[in-house]
Every structure is written in C-alpha cells, then in structure tokens.
PDB file of C-alpha atoms in Angstrom:
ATOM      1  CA  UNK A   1      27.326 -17.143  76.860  1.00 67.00           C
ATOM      2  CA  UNK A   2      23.535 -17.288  76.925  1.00 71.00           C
ATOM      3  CA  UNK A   3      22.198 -15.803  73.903  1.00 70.00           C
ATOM      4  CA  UNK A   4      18.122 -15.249  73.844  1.00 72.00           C
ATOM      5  CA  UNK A   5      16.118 -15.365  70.259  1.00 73.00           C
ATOM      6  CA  UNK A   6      12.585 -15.388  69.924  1.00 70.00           C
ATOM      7  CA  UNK A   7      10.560 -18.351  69.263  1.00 73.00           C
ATOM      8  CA  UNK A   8      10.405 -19.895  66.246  1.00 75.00           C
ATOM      9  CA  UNK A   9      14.629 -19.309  65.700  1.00 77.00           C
ATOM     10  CA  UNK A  10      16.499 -22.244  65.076  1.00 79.00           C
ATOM     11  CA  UNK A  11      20.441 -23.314  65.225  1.00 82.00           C
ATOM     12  CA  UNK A  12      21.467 -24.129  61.873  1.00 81.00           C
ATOM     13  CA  UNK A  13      22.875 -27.294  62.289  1.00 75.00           C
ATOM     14  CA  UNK A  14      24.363 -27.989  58.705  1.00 76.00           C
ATOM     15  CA  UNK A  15      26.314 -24.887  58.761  1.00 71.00           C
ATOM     16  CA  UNK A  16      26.906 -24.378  62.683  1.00 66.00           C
ATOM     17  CA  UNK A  17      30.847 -26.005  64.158  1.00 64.00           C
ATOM     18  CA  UNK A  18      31.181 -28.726  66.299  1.00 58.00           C
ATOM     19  CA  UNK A  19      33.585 -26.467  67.845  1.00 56.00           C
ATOM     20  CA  UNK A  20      31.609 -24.432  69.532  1.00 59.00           C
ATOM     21  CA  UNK A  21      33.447 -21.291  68.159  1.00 75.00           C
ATOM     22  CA  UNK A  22      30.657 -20.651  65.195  1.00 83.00           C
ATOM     23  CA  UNK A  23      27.159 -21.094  65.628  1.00 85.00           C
ATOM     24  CA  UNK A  24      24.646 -19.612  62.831  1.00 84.00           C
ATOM     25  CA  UNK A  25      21.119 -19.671  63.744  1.00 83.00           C
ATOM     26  CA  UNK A  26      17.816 -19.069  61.169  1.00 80.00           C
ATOM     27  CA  UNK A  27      14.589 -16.746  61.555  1.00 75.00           C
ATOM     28  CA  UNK A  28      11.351 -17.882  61.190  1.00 69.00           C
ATOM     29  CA  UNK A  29      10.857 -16.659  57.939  1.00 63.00           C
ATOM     30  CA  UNK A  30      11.621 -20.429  55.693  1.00 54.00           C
ATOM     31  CA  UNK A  31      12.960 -19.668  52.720  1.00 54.00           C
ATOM     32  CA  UNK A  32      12.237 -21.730  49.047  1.00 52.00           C
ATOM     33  CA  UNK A  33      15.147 -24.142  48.139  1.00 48.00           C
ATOM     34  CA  UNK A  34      18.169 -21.576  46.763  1.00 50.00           C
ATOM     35  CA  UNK A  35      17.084 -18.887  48.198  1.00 55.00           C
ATOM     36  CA  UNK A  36      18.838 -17.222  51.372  1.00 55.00           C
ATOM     37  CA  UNK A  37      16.533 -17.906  54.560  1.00 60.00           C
ATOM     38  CA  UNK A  38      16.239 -14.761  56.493  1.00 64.00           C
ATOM     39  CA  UNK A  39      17.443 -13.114  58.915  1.00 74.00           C
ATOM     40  CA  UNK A  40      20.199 -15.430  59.445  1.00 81.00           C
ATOM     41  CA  UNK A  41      22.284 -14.598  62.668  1.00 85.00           C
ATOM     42  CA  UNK A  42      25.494 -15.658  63.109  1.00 86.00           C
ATOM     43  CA  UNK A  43      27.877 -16.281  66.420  1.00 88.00           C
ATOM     44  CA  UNK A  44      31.807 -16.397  66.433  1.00 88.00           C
ATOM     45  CA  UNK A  45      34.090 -16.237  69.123  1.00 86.00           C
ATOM     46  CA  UNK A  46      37.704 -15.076  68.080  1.00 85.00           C
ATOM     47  CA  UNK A  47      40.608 -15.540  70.774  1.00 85.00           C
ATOM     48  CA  UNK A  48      42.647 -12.582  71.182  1.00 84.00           C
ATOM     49  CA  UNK A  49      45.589 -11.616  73.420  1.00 80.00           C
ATOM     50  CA  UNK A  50      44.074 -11.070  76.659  1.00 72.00           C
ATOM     51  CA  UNK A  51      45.825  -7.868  77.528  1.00 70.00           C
ATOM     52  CA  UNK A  52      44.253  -6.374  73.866  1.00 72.00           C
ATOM     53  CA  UNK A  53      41.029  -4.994  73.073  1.00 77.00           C
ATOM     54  CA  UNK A  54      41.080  -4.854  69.359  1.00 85.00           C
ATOM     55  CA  UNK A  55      36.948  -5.023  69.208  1.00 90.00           C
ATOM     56  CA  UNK A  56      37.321  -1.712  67.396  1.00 90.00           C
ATOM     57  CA  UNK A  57      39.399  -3.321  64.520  1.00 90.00           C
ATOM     58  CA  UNK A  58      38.225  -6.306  64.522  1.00 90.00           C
ATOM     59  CA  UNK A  59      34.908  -4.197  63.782  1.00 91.00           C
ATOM     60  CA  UNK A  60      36.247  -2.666  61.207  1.00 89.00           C
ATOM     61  CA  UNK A  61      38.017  -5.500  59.526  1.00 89.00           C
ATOM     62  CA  UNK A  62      34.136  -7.330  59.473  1.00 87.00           C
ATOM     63  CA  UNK A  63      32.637  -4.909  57.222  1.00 86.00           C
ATOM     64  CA  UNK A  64      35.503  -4.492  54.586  1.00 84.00           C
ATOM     65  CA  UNK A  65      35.893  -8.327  54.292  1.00 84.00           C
ATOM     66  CA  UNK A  66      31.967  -8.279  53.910  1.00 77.00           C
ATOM     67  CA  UNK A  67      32.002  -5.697  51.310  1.00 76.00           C
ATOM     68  CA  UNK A  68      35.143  -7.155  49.542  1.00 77.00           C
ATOM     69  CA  UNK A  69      32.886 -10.842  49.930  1.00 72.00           C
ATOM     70  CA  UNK A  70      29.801  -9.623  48.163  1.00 65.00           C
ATOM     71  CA  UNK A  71      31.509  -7.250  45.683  1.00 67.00           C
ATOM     72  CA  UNK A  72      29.844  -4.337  47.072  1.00 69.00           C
ATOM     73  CA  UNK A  73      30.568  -0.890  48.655  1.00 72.00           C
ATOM     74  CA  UNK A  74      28.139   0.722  51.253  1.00 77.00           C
ATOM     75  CA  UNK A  75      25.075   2.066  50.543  1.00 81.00           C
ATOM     76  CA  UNK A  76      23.550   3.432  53.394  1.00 85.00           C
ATOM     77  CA  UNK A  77      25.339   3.572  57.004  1.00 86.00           C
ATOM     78  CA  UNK A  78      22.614   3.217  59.813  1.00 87.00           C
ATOM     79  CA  UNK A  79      24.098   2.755  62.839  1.00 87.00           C
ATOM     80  CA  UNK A  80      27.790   2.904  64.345  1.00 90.00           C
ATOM     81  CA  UNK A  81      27.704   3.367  68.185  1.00 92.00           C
ATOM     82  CA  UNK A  82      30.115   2.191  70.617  1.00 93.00           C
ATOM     83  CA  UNK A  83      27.911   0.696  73.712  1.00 92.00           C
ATOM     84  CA  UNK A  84      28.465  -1.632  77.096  1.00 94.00           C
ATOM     85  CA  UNK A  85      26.771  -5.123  76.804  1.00 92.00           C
ATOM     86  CA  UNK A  86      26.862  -7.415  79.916  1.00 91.00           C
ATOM     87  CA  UNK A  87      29.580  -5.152  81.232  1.00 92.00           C
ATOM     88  CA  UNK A  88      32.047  -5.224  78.383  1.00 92.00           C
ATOM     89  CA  UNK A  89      32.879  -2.495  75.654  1.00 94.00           C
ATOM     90  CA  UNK A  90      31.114  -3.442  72.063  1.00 94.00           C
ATOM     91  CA  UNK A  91      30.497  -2.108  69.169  1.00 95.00           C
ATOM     92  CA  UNK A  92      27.947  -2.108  66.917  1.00 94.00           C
ATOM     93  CA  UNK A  93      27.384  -1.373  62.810  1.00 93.00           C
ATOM     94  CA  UNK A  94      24.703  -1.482  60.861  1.00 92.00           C
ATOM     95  CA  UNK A  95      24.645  -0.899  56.606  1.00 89.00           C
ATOM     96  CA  UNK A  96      23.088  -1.978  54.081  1.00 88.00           C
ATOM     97  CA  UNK A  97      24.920  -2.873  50.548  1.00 86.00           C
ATOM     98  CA  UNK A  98      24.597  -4.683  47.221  1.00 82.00           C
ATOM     99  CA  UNK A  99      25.550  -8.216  47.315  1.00 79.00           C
ATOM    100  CA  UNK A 100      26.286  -9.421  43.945  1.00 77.00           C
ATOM    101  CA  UNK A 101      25.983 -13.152  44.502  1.00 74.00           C
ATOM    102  CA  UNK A 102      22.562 -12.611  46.000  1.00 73.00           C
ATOM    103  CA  UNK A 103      21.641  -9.851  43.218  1.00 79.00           C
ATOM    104  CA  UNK A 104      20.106  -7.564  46.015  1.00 81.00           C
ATOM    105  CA  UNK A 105      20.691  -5.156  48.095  1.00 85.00           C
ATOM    106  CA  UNK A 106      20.679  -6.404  51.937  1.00 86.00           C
ATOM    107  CA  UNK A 107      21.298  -4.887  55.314  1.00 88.00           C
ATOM    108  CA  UNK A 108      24.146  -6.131  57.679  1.00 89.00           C
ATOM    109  CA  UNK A 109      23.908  -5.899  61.181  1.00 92.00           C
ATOM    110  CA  UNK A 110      27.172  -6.470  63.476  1.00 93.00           C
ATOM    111  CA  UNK A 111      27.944  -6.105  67.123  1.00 94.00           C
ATOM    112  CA  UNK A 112      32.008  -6.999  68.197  1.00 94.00           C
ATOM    113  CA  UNK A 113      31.695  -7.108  72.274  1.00 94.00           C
ATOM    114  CA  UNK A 114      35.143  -7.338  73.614  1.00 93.00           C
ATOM    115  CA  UNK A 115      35.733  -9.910  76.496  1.00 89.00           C
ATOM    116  CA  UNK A 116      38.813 -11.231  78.679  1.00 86.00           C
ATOM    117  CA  UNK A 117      40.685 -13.168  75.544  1.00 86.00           C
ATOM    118  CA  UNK A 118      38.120 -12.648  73.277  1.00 88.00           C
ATOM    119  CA  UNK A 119      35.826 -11.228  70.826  1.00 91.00           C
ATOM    120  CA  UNK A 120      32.446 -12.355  70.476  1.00 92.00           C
ATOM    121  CA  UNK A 121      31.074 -11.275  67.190  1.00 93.00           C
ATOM    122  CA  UNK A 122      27.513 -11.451  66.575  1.00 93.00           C
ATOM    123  CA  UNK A 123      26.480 -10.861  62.643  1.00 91.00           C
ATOM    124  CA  UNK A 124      22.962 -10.568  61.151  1.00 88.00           C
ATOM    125  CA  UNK A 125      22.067  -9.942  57.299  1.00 85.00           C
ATOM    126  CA  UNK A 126      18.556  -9.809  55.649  1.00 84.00           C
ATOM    127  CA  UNK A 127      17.221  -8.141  53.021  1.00 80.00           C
ATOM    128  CA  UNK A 128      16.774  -4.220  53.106  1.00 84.00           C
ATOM    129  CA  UNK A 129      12.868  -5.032  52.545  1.00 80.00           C
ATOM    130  CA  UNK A 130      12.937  -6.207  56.261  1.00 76.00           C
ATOM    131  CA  UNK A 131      15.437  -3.853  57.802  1.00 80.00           C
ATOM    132  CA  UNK A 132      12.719  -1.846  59.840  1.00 82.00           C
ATOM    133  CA  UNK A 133      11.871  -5.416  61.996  1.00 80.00           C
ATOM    134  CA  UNK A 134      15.668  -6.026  62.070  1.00 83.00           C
ATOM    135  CA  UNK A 135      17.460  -3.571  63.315  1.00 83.00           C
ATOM    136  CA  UNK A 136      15.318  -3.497  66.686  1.00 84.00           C
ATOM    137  CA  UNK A 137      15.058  -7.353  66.677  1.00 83.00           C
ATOM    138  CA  UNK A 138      19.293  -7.203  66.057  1.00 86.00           C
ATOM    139  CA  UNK A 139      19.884  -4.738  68.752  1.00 85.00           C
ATOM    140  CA  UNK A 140      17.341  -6.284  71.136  1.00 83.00           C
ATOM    141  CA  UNK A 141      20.050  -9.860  70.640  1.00 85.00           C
ATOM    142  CA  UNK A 142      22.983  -7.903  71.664  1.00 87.00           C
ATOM    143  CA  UNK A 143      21.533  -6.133  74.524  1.00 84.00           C
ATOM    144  CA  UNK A 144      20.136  -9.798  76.161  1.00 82.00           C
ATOM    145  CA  UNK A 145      23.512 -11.069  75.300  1.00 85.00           C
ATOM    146  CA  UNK A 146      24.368 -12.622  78.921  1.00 84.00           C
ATOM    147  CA  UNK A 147      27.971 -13.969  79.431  1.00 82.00           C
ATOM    148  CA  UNK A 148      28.299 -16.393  82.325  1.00 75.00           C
ATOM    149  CA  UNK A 149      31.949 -16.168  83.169  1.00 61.00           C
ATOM    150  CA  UNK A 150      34.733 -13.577  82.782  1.00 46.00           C
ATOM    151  CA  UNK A 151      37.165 -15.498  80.684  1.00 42.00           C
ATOM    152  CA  UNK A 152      36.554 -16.050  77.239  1.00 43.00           C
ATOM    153  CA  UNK A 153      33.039 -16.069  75.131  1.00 38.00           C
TER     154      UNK A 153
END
C-alpha cells in the first residue's frame, strides 16, 4: 500500500509494529511532553476471510470500541458515506466525542476500505479545535490511498 502525507508527517516509531500490520504516524503540530501530539493517524491491516466483506462491521465495531475506550458517547456525527478508494468498497465516519482520559472533546476520523483478505483501516483523531483542517486533510489520505497488489493490504 502506498499511503501519501504531507511534509512534515512522521512514522511514529515508538508506537508503530515491527509487523508491519500497525503503523501510527504524527502531524506536524509537536506536542509538549504529556500532551497528545496531533493529528495522529493511524494504519492497521486486519485479515479477514477472503470470500467476506465485513468493512461495514468492522466500521461499526471501530467507533463503539472507541466510544466504550474513551468513556464517551457521540456528540456530533459529521460524515458517514460509503465510497470506492483505489477500486475497493470503503467506508468512511467521522464524529467527534468526549474523551475522558484526554478531558476534551476530540474528533475521530475513520475510513475501513475492504480488500481481497483484508481490511485496511485508516484512523485519525485530533482535537475538535482543528476539525475544519482535518476532515479535508483525512479525506484527502484515503482518497491517495494507492494499493499495489490485489491480495491483502
């Protein structure tokens, strides 16, 4: 997969796999020491039967672990649209909700693109402050995502 950011993004490489199958990267925007650095981006791969295309759930599953995770409910949904990227069927969800461990209320971006024995998951949080540069910058990822071969992420 050949995923294009903007300059100044970096791979995390303290909390990124060796695997391969996770991969978090960090915005420009440094952040003071405690503080969550922002917009963070985050890249999973998640095998799946290859006849199934469970995207849709998998979608779905995302934001209520999120929301059960940061002891919030929604706030405000922005944006749930089903859409093609490279090719293949995705989804993609966008809220915003109170996180209690960061004490603010932030805005989650997600896009679940269904592939040959595989979901690729692409996940993006910052605060709501920030949400009007996001969203565009978020959607702009998922829309250069580029896979380079049909099987797998």
């Amino acid at each position: 997969m050949i995923l294009k950011l903007p300059q100044g993004w970096r791979r995390d490489p303290f909390r990124s796999q060796a695997s391969g199958s996770t991969d978090i990267f960090l915005g420009p925007i440094s952040a003071s020491v405690g503080e969550m650095a922002e917009p963070q981006l985050l890249v999973k791969t998640v095998p799946t039967p290859e006849e199934t295309t469970n995207f849709q759930a998998i979608a779905v599953a995302l934001k209520q672990q999120q929301l059960t995770a940061g002891g919030g409910e929604v706030l405000a949904a922005l944006t749930e649209a089903t859409l093609v990227i490279d090719g293949h069927p995705a989804r993609l969800d966008a809220f915003t909700y109170r996180d209690q461990a960061l004490q603010s209320v932030v805005m989650q971006c997600q896009g679940c693109i269904q592939r040959l024995g595989a979901v690729c998951i692409v996940m993006g949080i910052a605060r709501t402050a920030n949400q009007a540069d996001y969203l565009p910058f978020f959607k702009q990822v998922l829309n250069g995502l580029q896979f380079t071969d049909n099987a797998g992420v």
